[in-house]
Amino acid sequence: MTFQFASETGFIIAMITFIGLIVQRKSLSFVLESTVKVIIGYIILQFGANLAVHQLTEVTLLLERMFSLKGIMPNNEMIVGISQWFYGKLIGSIMVVGMVLHLFIARFTKWKYIFLTGHHILYMASLLAGIMAGVNIPFVFQVLFGSIVLALTMSFFPAICQPMMDRIMPEHKVAIGHFGSVGYFLSGWLSGRIFGRKHASETDRHKIPSLNILTNPNMVIAMFMLLFFLIVALIAGTQEFSNSIGNENVFIYAVTYSFQFTAAVYIIIVGVRMLLSEVLTSFQGIADKFVPNAIPALDSPMIFPTNPTAVVIGFSFSLIGGLVGMFVLIYLKMNVVLPAVIAHFLSGGAAGVFGFYSGGFRGAALGSFVHGLFITFLPILLLPVMFQLGYTQTTFSESDFGIVGLIVYYVMEGVSWLLWRIV
Amino acid sequence: MGGIDIAVVCHQGLGSSLWLKIQVEKIIAKYEIPAYVFQVDMDGLTGRNPDIAVGVNYLGDRLEKMSQTVIVVSNVLDDELEEKLLDNSVIKGIRERADK
């Protein structure tokens, strides 16, 4: 693997950070420190991706050898890390141009949202780059189309959730900026349709459930992976399992791989944080001056304190939906999508809150269950769309990535088909 | 530079903590408090021991043990954050020294 960072996301974002901080007249030492941090963050991200691929291959190979199943493991961090090897330059360009266009949308239209969930901007840019790279048009147009779509998604998805958000946090002017919006909308809409809003005033009589373990993603991923390996061993028989991994001890193997897997994802997250922290702070600073009456669109856990019980219901039923979906896929002998536990918490939890405010606790359960099914079946459709990346057996875990990916892919297919006819 | 360290904490140290960081930076600029604000997740906080850790209440009581002083807000949007920051003993100390 090579680090050609001069032309890639890290370098582009480092330059933007540098210019942004100079314009804000920060001290020279702060500017240098932040710029170096961005580049190192990017390199960390790449190292993490390198490790992650190794772990991922191990999981999917295991499924294939033991049960002849093709496994897909949706994980945003992994797919984004891997995308950097192929389209670093395209991702960085789409991201930066897209953020600028997004500011113009907020300034000049009625969609006043400023999307501040930086890692999701990076993830969406990676998805769009992955699709645009497969379209046979010049680089400039790939960036142009990609960034227009990115800017639109950053404004559109907060907008569709806003009527429900106004019910969830009526005393604040705030939007949800998280690319699980289609899932939340679906959850809220279904739950409102079926149960009606009269239950939405059910008070949270129970003691606030402790979210302690759930708030540690490392713990959640490690335990989930460990459980996964042990269940595989149980179904296949430990002797079988042990043979297929070269006569290693099954338990030691399971512990080693689940912890290495968790570490790889964590490394990518640390990289992403170092890469984006300063850029997003400057972005918000600019938006503050450039867009009057801007509405911040924030990450999904922002709404968790409004009803923690709904979050726990949302996580549980979304995960159940994911498991049911997985068994259906096994039964149909299709590609098997393993549940993305972190997405079931961050998005499923929010889907639970949306469901609750439309139809009470039963609505929260139903809405998030459907959400869980939804984010299990979408990756199957999305996988073939991701040019060159399909073989890696990982993809985006949240709903909007699937929806946007499919729409953009088929529209671009149509456009290039038309171009070939005309030219 | 003689400033204090303020950690803003959330689930992955990516999303909600960014908004907290923006808010905290605004407040420390307003009151001219010398501080360095950084985003972090729970596990990343281990061993950092910042002067103040700021987080949202859904993180539970795990935050309590991680720092000298902890500020837990129930909502990232209220004025609660500003009040609690100014009420923090470390911040009070640094502002009193600055006044002299």
Coordinates of C-alpha atoms in Angstrom, one line a residue:
Chain A
M1 CA 0.0 0.0 0.0
T2 CA 1.3 3.5 -0.8
F3 CA 0.6 6.8 0.8
Q4 CA 0.3 9.2 -2.0
F5 CA -1.2 11.9 0.3
A6 CA -0.1 14.8 -1.9
S7 CA -3.2 14.4 -4.1
E8 CA -5.6 13.0 -1.6
T9 CA -8.3 13.8 0.9
G10 CA -5.9 14.4 3.8
F11 CA -3.9 17.0 1.8
I12 CA -7.0 18.8 0.5
I13 CA -8.5 19.0 3.9
A14 CA -5.2 20.1 5.4
M15 CA -5.0 22.9 2.9
I16 CA -8.5 24.0 3.7
T17 CA -7.8 23.9 7.4
F18 CA -4.6 25.9 6.9
I19 CA -6.4 28.6 4.9
G20 CA -9.4 28.7 7.2
L21 CA -7.3 29.2 10.3
I22 CA -5.1 31.8 8.7
V23 CA -8.2 33.8 7.7
Q24 CA -9.5 33.5 11.3
R25 CA -6.1 35.0 12.4
K26 CA -5.3 32.1 14.7
S27 CA -1.8 32.0 16.1
L28 CA 0.9 30.5 13.9
S29 CA 1.6 27.6 16.3
F30 CA -2.1 26.7 16.4
V31 CA -2.4 26.8 12.6
L32 CA 0.7 24.5 12.2
E33 CA -0.4 22.2 14.9
S34 CA -3.9 21.8 13.5
T35 CA -2.6 21.3 9.9
V36 CA -0.2 18.6 11.0
K37 CA -2.9 17.0 13.0
V38 CA -5.1 16.7 9.9
I39 CA -2.4 15.0 7.9
I40 CA -1.6 12.6 10.7
G41 CA -5.3 11.9 11.2
Y42 CA -5.5 10.9 7.6
I43 CA -2.6 8.6 7.8
I44 CA -4.0 7.0 10.9
L45 CA -7.3 6.5 9.0
Q46 CA -5.4 4.7 6.2
F47 CA -3.5 2.4 8.6
G48 CA -6.8 1.5 10.3
A49 CA -8.4 0.7 6.9
N50 CA -5.4 -1.5 6.1
L51 CA -5.9 -3.5 9.4
A52 CA -9.7 -3.5 9.0
V53 CA -9.6 -5.2 5.6
H54 CA -7.5 -8.0 7.0
Q55 CA -10.0 -8.6 9.8
L56 CA -13.0 -8.3 7.4
T57 CA -11.5 -10.8 5.0
E58 CA -11.1 -13.2 7.9
V59 CA -14.8 -13.0 8.8
T60 CA -16.2 -13.3 5.3
L61 CA -13.8 -16.2 4.4
L62 CA -14.9 -18.0 7.5
L63 CA -18.6 -17.7 6.6
E64 CA -17.8 -18.9 3.1
R65 CA -15.7 -21.9 4.2
M66 CA -18.0 -23.0 6.9
F67 CA -21.5 -22.5 5.4
S68 CA -20.8 -21.4 1.8
L69 CA -22.5 -18.1 2.6
K70 CA -21.4 -14.7 1.3
G71 CA -21.3 -12.4 4.2
I72 CA -21.6 -8.6 4.1
M73 CA -20.6 -6.6 7.1
P74 CA -21.9 -3.1 6.9
N75 CA -19.6 -0.6 8.6
N76 CA -19.2 3.0 7.6
E77 CA -15.7 3.4 9.0
M78 CA -14.4 0.5 7.1
I79 CA -15.9 1.3 3.7
V80 CA -14.8 4.9 4.0
G81 CA -11.2 3.9 5.0
I82 CA -11.0 1.5 2.1
S83 CA -12.5 4.1 -0.3
Q84 CA -9.5 6.3 0.4
W85 CA -7.1 4.0 -1.4
F86 CA -9.1 4.3 -4.6
Y87 CA -10.6 7.7 -4.8
G88 CA -8.8 9.9 -2.2
K89 CA -8.6 12.9 -4.5
L90 CA -12.2 12.6 -5.7
I91 CA -13.5 12.3 -2.1
G92 CA -11.6 15.3 -0.8
S93 CA -12.7 17.5 -3.7
I94 CA -16.4 16.4 -3.6
M95 CA -16.4 17.1 0.2
V96 CA -14.9 20.5 0.0
V97 CA -16.9 21.8 -3.0
G98 CA -20.1 20.1 -1.6
M99 CA -19.7 22.0 1.8
V100 CA -19.4 25.3 0.0
L101 CA -22.5 24.6 -2.2
H102 CA -24.4 23.6 1.0
L103 CA -23.6 27.0 2.5
F104 CA -25.1 28.6 -0.6
I105 CA -28.3 26.5 -0.4
A106 CA -28.7 27.6 3.2
R107 CA -28.0 31.2 2.4
F108 CA -30.4 31.5 -0.6
T109 CA -33.2 29.0 -0.2
K110 CA -35.7 28.3 2.6
W111 CA -33.6 25.2 3.7
K112 CA -31.6 27.0 6.4
Y113 CA -29.9 23.9 7.7
I114 CA -26.2 23.7 8.3
F115 CA -25.2 20.1 8.4
L116 CA -22.6 19.7 11.1
T117 CA -22.0 16.0 11.4
G118 CA -18.6 16.0 9.8
H119 CA -17.9 12.3 9.6
H120 CA -21.2 11.8 7.8
I121 CA -20.2 14.4 5.2
L122 CA -17.0 12.5 4.7
Y123 CA -18.9 9.2 4.4
M124 CA -21.4 10.6 1.9
A125 CA -18.6 12.1 -0.1
S126 CA -16.9 8.7 -0.2
L127 CA -20.1 7.0 -1.4
L128 CA -20.6 9.6 -4.1
A129 CA -16.9 9.3 -5.2
G130 CA -17.3 5.5 -5.4
I131 CA -20.2 5.9 -7.7
M132 CA -18.9 8.8 -9.8
A133 CA -15.6 7.0 -10.3
G134 CA -17.5 4.4 -12.3
V135 CA -19.1 7.0 -14.6
N136 CA -17.1 7.7 -17.7
I137 CA -16.9 11.5 -17.6
P138 CA -14.0 13.9 -17.0
F139 CA -12.7 14.4 -13.4
V140 CA -14.1 17.9 -13.1
F141 CA -17.6 16.7 -13.9
Q142 CA -17.3 13.9 -11.4
V143 CA -16.5 16.4 -8.8
L144 CA -19.2 18.8 -9.9
F145 CA -22.0 16.2 -10.0
G146 CA -20.8 14.6 -6.8
S147 CA -20.6 17.8 -4.9
I148 CA -24.0 19.0 -6.1
V149 CA -25.6 15.8 -4.8
L150 CA -23.7 16.0 -1.6
A151 CA -24.9 19.6 -0.9
L152 CA -28.4 18.6 -1.7
T153 CA -28.4 15.6 0.6
M154 CA -27.0 17.8 3.4
S155 CA -30.0 20.1 3.1
F156 CA -32.7 17.7 2.0
F157 CA -32.5 15.0 4.7
P158 CA -32.6 17.4 7.7
A159 CA -35.6 19.0 5.9
I160 CA -37.7 15.8 5.7
C161 CA -37.3 15.1 9.4
Q162 CA -38.0 18.7 10.5
P163 CA -41.7 18.5 11.1
M164 CA -41.1 15.5 13.4
M165 CA -38.1 17.2 15.0
D166 CA -40.3 20.2 15.9
R167 CA -42.4 17.8 17.9
I168 CA -39.4 16.1 19.5
M169 CA -37.6 19.2 20.6
P170 CA -40.3 21.9 20.4
E171 CA -38.4 24.5 22.5
H172 CA -35.4 24.5 20.2
K173 CA -34.8 25.4 16.6
V174 CA -32.6 22.5 15.7
A175 CA -32.5 19.8 13.0
I176 CA -31.2 16.3 12.8
G177 CA -28.1 16.0 10.7
H178 CA -27.5 12.3 10.4
F179 CA -27.7 10.1 7.3
G180 CA -30.2 7.7 8.8
S181 CA -33.0 10.2 8.1
V182 CA -35.0 8.1 5.7
G183 CA -35.1 5.4 8.4
Y184 CA -36.3 7.9 11.1
F185 CA -38.9 9.3 8.8
L186 CA -40.2 5.8 8.0
S187 CA -40.3 4.9 11.7
G188 CA -42.1 8.1 12.6
W189 CA -44.5 8.0 9.7
L190 CA -45.5 4.3 10.2
S191 CA -45.9 4.6 13.9
G192 CA -48.1 7.7 13.5
R193 CA -50.1 6.0 10.9
I194 CA -50.8 2.8 12.9
F195 CA -50.9 4.0 16.5
G196 CA -51.7 7.7 16.2
R197 CA -50.3 10.5 18.2
K198 CA -52.5 10.1 21.2
H199 CA -49.9 7.8 22.8
A200 CA -47.0 10.1 22.2
S201 CA -47.7 11.9 25.5
E202 CA -47.0 8.7 27.4
T203 CA -44.6 9.8 30.1
D204 CA -41.4 8.2 30.7
R205 CA -42.4 6.7 34.0
H206 CA -39.7 4.2 34.3
K207 CA -36.4 5.0 35.8
I208 CA -34.0 6.2 33.1
P209 CA -32.4 3.0 31.9
S210 CA -28.7 2.9 32.1
L211 CA -27.1 3.2 28.7
N212 CA -23.7 2.7 30.2
I213 CA -22.5 -0.3 28.2
L214 CA -24.2 0.9 25.0
T215 CA -22.3 4.2 25.1
N216 CA -19.0 2.4 24.7
P217 CA -18.9 1.4 21.0
N218 CA -15.6 -0.6 21.5
M219 CA -17.3 -2.8 24.1
V220 CA -20.4 -3.3 21.9
I221 CA -18.4 -4.2 18.8
A222 CA -16.0 -6.5 20.6
M223 CA -18.8 -8.4 22.4
F224 CA -20.9 -8.7 19.2
M225 CA -17.9 -10.1 17.2
L226 CA -17.0 -12.5 20.0
L227 CA -20.6 -13.7 20.1
F228 CA -20.6 -14.1 16.3
F229 CA -17.5 -16.3 16.3
L230 CA -18.8 -18.4 19.1
I231 CA -22.1 -18.9 17.5
V232 CA -20.4 -19.9 14.2
A233 CA -18.3 -22.4 16.2
L234 CA -21.4 -23.7 18.0
I235 CA -23.3 -24.3 14.8
A236 CA -20.4 -25.7 12.8
G237 CA -18.9 -27.7 15.6
T238 CA -15.7 -26.7 17.2
Q239 CA -13.7 -29.3 15.4
E240 CA -14.8 -28.2 12.0
F241 CA -14.2 -24.6 13.0
S242 CA -10.7 -25.4 14.3
N243 CA -9.8 -27.2 11.1
S244 CA -10.9 -24.4 8.9
I245 CA -8.7 -21.9 10.8
G246 CA -5.6 -24.1 10.7
N247 CA -6.1 -26.0 13.9
E248 CA -6.0 -23.1 16.2
N249 CA -7.8 -23.0 19.5
V250 CA -11.3 -21.7 18.7
F251 CA -11.7 -19.5 21.7
I252 CA -8.3 -17.9 21.4
Y253 CA -9.0 -17.2 17.7
A254 CA -12.4 -15.7 18.5
V255 CA -11.0 -13.4 21.2
T256 CA -8.0 -12.3 19.1
Y257 CA -10.1 -11.6 16.0
S258 CA -13.0 -9.8 17.7
F259 CA -10.6 -7.5 19.6
Q260 CA -8.4 -6.8 16.5
F261 CA -11.5 -6.0 14.5
T262 CA -12.7 -3.6 17.2
A263 CA -9.2 -2.0 17.4
A264 CA -9.2 -1.5 13.6
V265 CA -12.5 0.3 13.6
Y266 CA -11.4 2.4 16.5
I267 CA -8.2 3.5 14.8
I268 CA -10.2 4.7 11.8
I269 CA -12.5 6.7 14.1
V270 CA -9.5 8.3 15.8
G271 CA -8.2 9.2 12.3
V272 CA -11.5 10.7 11.2
R273 CA -11.7 12.8 14.3
M274 CA -8.3 14.3 13.9
L275 CA -9.0 14.9 10.2
L276 CA -12.3 16.7 10.6
S277 CA -12.4 18.5 14.0
E278 CA -10.8 21.8 12.9
V279 CA -12.5 21.9 9.5
L280 CA -15.9 21.6 10.9
T281 CA -15.3 24.2 13.6
S282 CA -14.3 26.7 10.9
F283 CA -17.2 25.6 8.7
Q284 CA -19.6 26.4 11.5
G285 CA -17.8 29.8 12.1
I286 CA -18.3 30.7 8.4
A287 CA -21.9 29.5 8.4
D288 CA -22.6 31.7 11.4
K289 CA -21.6 34.8 9.5
F290 CA -22.8 33.9 6.0
V291 CA -26.2 32.4 6.8
P292 CA -28.7 34.4 8.9
N293 CA -31.1 32.3 10.9
A294 CA -29.2 29.1 10.2
I295 CA -30.6 26.0 11.8
P296 CA -27.8 23.6 13.0
A297 CA -28.3 20.0 11.9
L298 CA -26.7 17.8 14.6
D299 CA -25.8 14.2 15.1
S300 CA -28.5 11.7 16.2
P301 CA -27.5 11.2 19.9
M302 CA -28.5 14.8 20.4
I303 CA -32.2 13.6 20.7
F304 CA -31.4 10.7 23.0
P305 CA -31.9 12.6 26.3
T306 CA -35.5 13.5 25.3
N307 CA -36.6 9.9 25.9
P308 CA -33.9 7.3 26.9
T309 CA -36.5 4.5 27.2
A310 CA -37.4 5.0 23.6
V311 CA -33.7 4.9 22.7
V312 CA -33.3 1.5 24.4
I313 CA -36.5 0.2 22.7
G314 CA -35.3 1.6 19.4
F315 CA -31.9 -0.1 19.7
S316 CA -33.4 -3.5 20.8
F317 CA -36.1 -3.6 18.1
S318 CA -33.8 -2.3 15.4
L319 CA -31.3 -5.1 16.2
I320 CA -34.1 -7.7 16.3
G321 CA -35.1 -6.4 12.8
G322 CA -31.6 -6.8 11.7
L323 CA -31.4 -10.4 13.0
V324 CA -34.7 -11.3 11.5
G325 CA -33.5 -9.8 8.2
M326 CA -30.3 -11.8 8.5
F327 CA -32.2 -15.1 9.0
V328 CA -34.5 -14.4 6.0
L329 CA -31.4 -13.8 3.9
I330 CA -29.8 -17.0 5.1
Y331 CA -33.1 -18.9 4.3
L332 CA -33.2 -17.3 0.8
K333 CA -29.5 -18.2 0.3
M334 CA -28.7 -14.7 -0.6
N335 CA -25.7 -12.5 0.5
V336 CA -26.0 -12.4 4.3
V337 CA -25.9 -9.0 5.9
L338 CA -24.6 -9.2 9.5
P339 CA -26.2 -6.7 11.8
A340 CA -24.3 -3.4 12.1
V341 CA -24.6 -3.0 15.9
I342 CA -23.4 0.5 16.1
A343 CA -25.8 1.7 13.4
H344 CA -28.6 -0.1 15.2
F345 CA -27.7 1.9 18.3
L346 CA -27.1 5.3 16.8
S347 CA -29.8 5.1 14.1
G348 CA -32.1 2.6 15.6
G349 CA -32.1 4.6 18.9
A350 CA -33.1 7.7 17.0
A351 CA -35.7 5.8 15.0
G352 CA -37.1 4.7 18.4
V353 CA -37.4 8.4 19.5
F354 CA -39.1 9.4 16.2
G355 CA -41.4 6.4 16.5
F356 CA -42.2 7.4 20.1
Y357 CA -43.2 10.9 19.3
S358 CA -45.5 9.8 16.6
G359 CA -47.2 6.8 18.3
G360 CA -45.9 6.1 21.8
F361 CA -43.8 3.2 23.0
R362 CA -45.6 0.7 20.7
G363 CA -44.8 3.0 17.8
A364 CA -41.2 3.2 18.9
A365 CA -40.9 -0.6 18.8
L366 CA -42.7 -1.0 15.5
G367 CA -40.8 1.9 13.8
S368 CA -37.4 0.8 14.9
F369 CA -38.1 -2.8 13.9
V370 CA -38.9 -1.7 10.4
H371 CA -35.9 0.5 10.5
G372 CA -33.8 -2.5 11.4
L373 CA -35.1 -4.5 8.5
F374 CA -34.6 -1.6 6.2
I375 CA -30.9 -1.1 6.9
T376 CA -30.4 -4.9 6.5
F377 CA -31.9 -5.2 3.0
L378 CA -30.5 -1.9 1.6
P379 CA -26.9 -2.9 1.7
I380 CA -27.6 -5.9 -0.6
L381 CA -28.9 -3.5 -3.3
L382 CA -26.1 -1.0 -2.6
L383 CA -23.2 -3.4 -2.8
P384 CA -23.1 -4.0 -6.6
V385 CA -23.5 -0.3 -7.2
M386 CA -20.2 0.6 -5.5
F387 CA -17.8 0.4 -8.4
Q388 CA -14.6 -1.5 -7.6
L389 CA -15.5 -1.7 -3.9
G390 CA -18.0 -4.6 -4.2
Y391 CA -15.5 -7.3 -3.5
T392 CA -14.5 -5.9 -0.1
Q393 CA -17.8 -7.2 1.4
T394 CA -18.4 -4.2 3.4
T395 CA -20.7 -1.2 2.8
F396 CA -22.5 1.7 4.3
S397 CA -24.7 0.9 7.2
E398 CA -27.2 3.8 7.4
S399 CA -30.3 4.2 5.3
D400 CA -29.7 7.4 3.4
F401 CA -26.4 6.1 2.0
G402 CA -28.3 3.2 0.5
I403 CA -31.1 5.4 -0.9
V404 CA -28.7 8.1 -2.3
G405 CA -26.3 5.5 -3.7
L406 CA -29.0 3.7 -5.6
I407 CA -30.7 6.8 -7.0
V408 CA -27.5 8.5 -8.1
Y409 CA -26.2 5.3 -9.6
Y410 CA -29.2 4.7 -11.8
V411 CA -29.5 8.3 -12.7
M412 CA -25.9 8.4 -13.8
E413 CA -26.3 5.1 -15.7
G414 CA -29.2 6.7 -17.5
V415 CA -27.2 9.9 -18.2
S416 CA -24.2 8.1 -19.6
W417 CA -26.5 5.8 -21.7
L418 CA -28.1 8.9 -23.2
L419 CA -24.7 10.5 -23.8
W420 CA -23.5 7.4 -25.7
R421 CA -26.7 7.5 -27.8
I422 CA -26.3 11.1 -28.7
V423 CA -22.5 11.2 -29.3
Chain B
M1 CA 0.3 28.8 27.4
G2 CA -1.0 28.4 30.9
G3 CA -4.5 27.4 29.7
I4 CA -6.6 24.6 31.0
D5 CA -7.6 21.4 29.1
I6 CA -11.3 20.9 28.4
A7 CA -12.4 17.6 26.9
V8 CA -15.8 17.4 25.1
V9 CA -17.0 13.9 25.1
C10 CA -19.6 11.9 23.2
H11 CA -20.3 8.4 22.0
Q12 CA -17.7 8.2 19.3
G13 CA -16.1 11.5 19.8
L14 CA -17.3 12.6 16.4
G15 CA -20.7 14.2 16.2
S16 CA -22.4 15.6 19.3
S17 CA -19.0 16.5 20.8
L18 CA -18.3 18.7 17.8
W19 CA -21.3 20.9 18.7
L20 CA -20.2 20.9 22.3
K21 CA -16.7 22.0 21.2
I22 CA -18.1 24.8 19.2
Q23 CA -20.3 26.0 22.1
V24 CA -17.5 25.7 24.7
E25 CA -15.1 27.6 22.4
K26 CA -17.6 30.4 22.0
I27 CA -18.1 30.7 25.8
I28 CA -14.4 30.6 26.6
A29 CA -13.8 33.3 23.9
K30 CA -16.6 35.4 25.3
Y31 CA -15.1 35.3 28.8
E32 CA -11.5 35.2 27.7
I33 CA -10.8 32.0 29.5
P34 CA -7.4 30.5 28.4
A35 CA -8.3 26.9 27.5
Y36 CA -7.7 24.2 24.9
V37 CA -10.8 22.3 23.9
F38 CA -10.5 18.8 22.3
Q39 CA -13.0 16.2 21.2
V40 CA -12.8 12.7 22.5
D41 CA -14.7 9.5 23.0
M42 CA -15.0 7.7 26.4
D43 CA -12.1 5.3 25.9
G44 CA -10.0 8.1 24.5
L45 CA -10.4 10.0 27.7
T46 CA -8.6 7.3 29.7
G47 CA -5.3 8.7 30.9
R48 CA -5.8 12.2 29.5
N49 CA -7.1 13.6 32.8
P50 CA -8.3 17.0 31.5
D51 CA -9.2 19.8 33.9
I52 CA -12.8 19.6 32.9
A53 CA -14.8 17.0 30.9
V54 CA -18.0 18.1 29.3
G55 CA -20.6 15.5 28.2
V56 CA -24.3 14.9 27.7
N57 CA -26.2 13.1 30.4
Y58 CA -27.0 10.0 28.3
L59 CA -23.4 9.0 28.7
G60 CA -24.3 8.0 32.2
D61 CA -22.1 8.2 35.3
R62 CA -19.0 6.7 33.6
L63 CA -17.9 10.2 32.9
E64 CA -17.7 11.1 36.5
K65 CA -14.5 9.2 37.2
M66 CA -12.5 10.4 34.2
S67 CA -11.6 13.9 35.0
Q68 CA -10.9 16.4 37.8
T69 CA -14.2 18.1 37.3
V70 CA -17.1 17.0 35.2
I71 CA -19.9 19.0 33.6
V72 CA -22.9 17.0 32.5
V73 CA -25.6 18.8 30.5
S74 CA -29.0 17.4 29.9
N75 CA -29.3 19.1 26.5
V76 CA -26.6 20.4 24.1
L77 CA -28.8 23.4 23.2
D78 CA -29.6 25.1 26.4
D79 CA -27.9 27.9 28.2
E80 CA -27.2 25.3 30.9
L81 CA -23.7 24.8 29.5
E82 CA -22.7 28.4 29.9
E83 CA -24.0 28.6 33.5
K84 CA -22.3 25.3 34.4
L85 CA -19.0 26.2 32.9
L86 CA -18.9 29.5 34.7
D87 CA -19.9 27.8 37.9
N88 CA -17.0 25.2 37.5
S89 CA -14.4 25.5 40.2
V90 CA -11.4 25.3 37.8
I91 CA -12.9 28.1 35.6
K92 CA -13.7 30.2 38.7
G93 CA -10.2 29.8 39.9
I94 CA -8.6 30.9 36.6
R95 CA -11.0 33.9 36.3
E96 CA -10.3 35.1 39.8
R97 CA -6.5 34.9 39.1
A98 CA -7.0 36.9 35.9
D99 CA -9.0 39.6 37.8
K100 CA -6.1 40.3 40.2

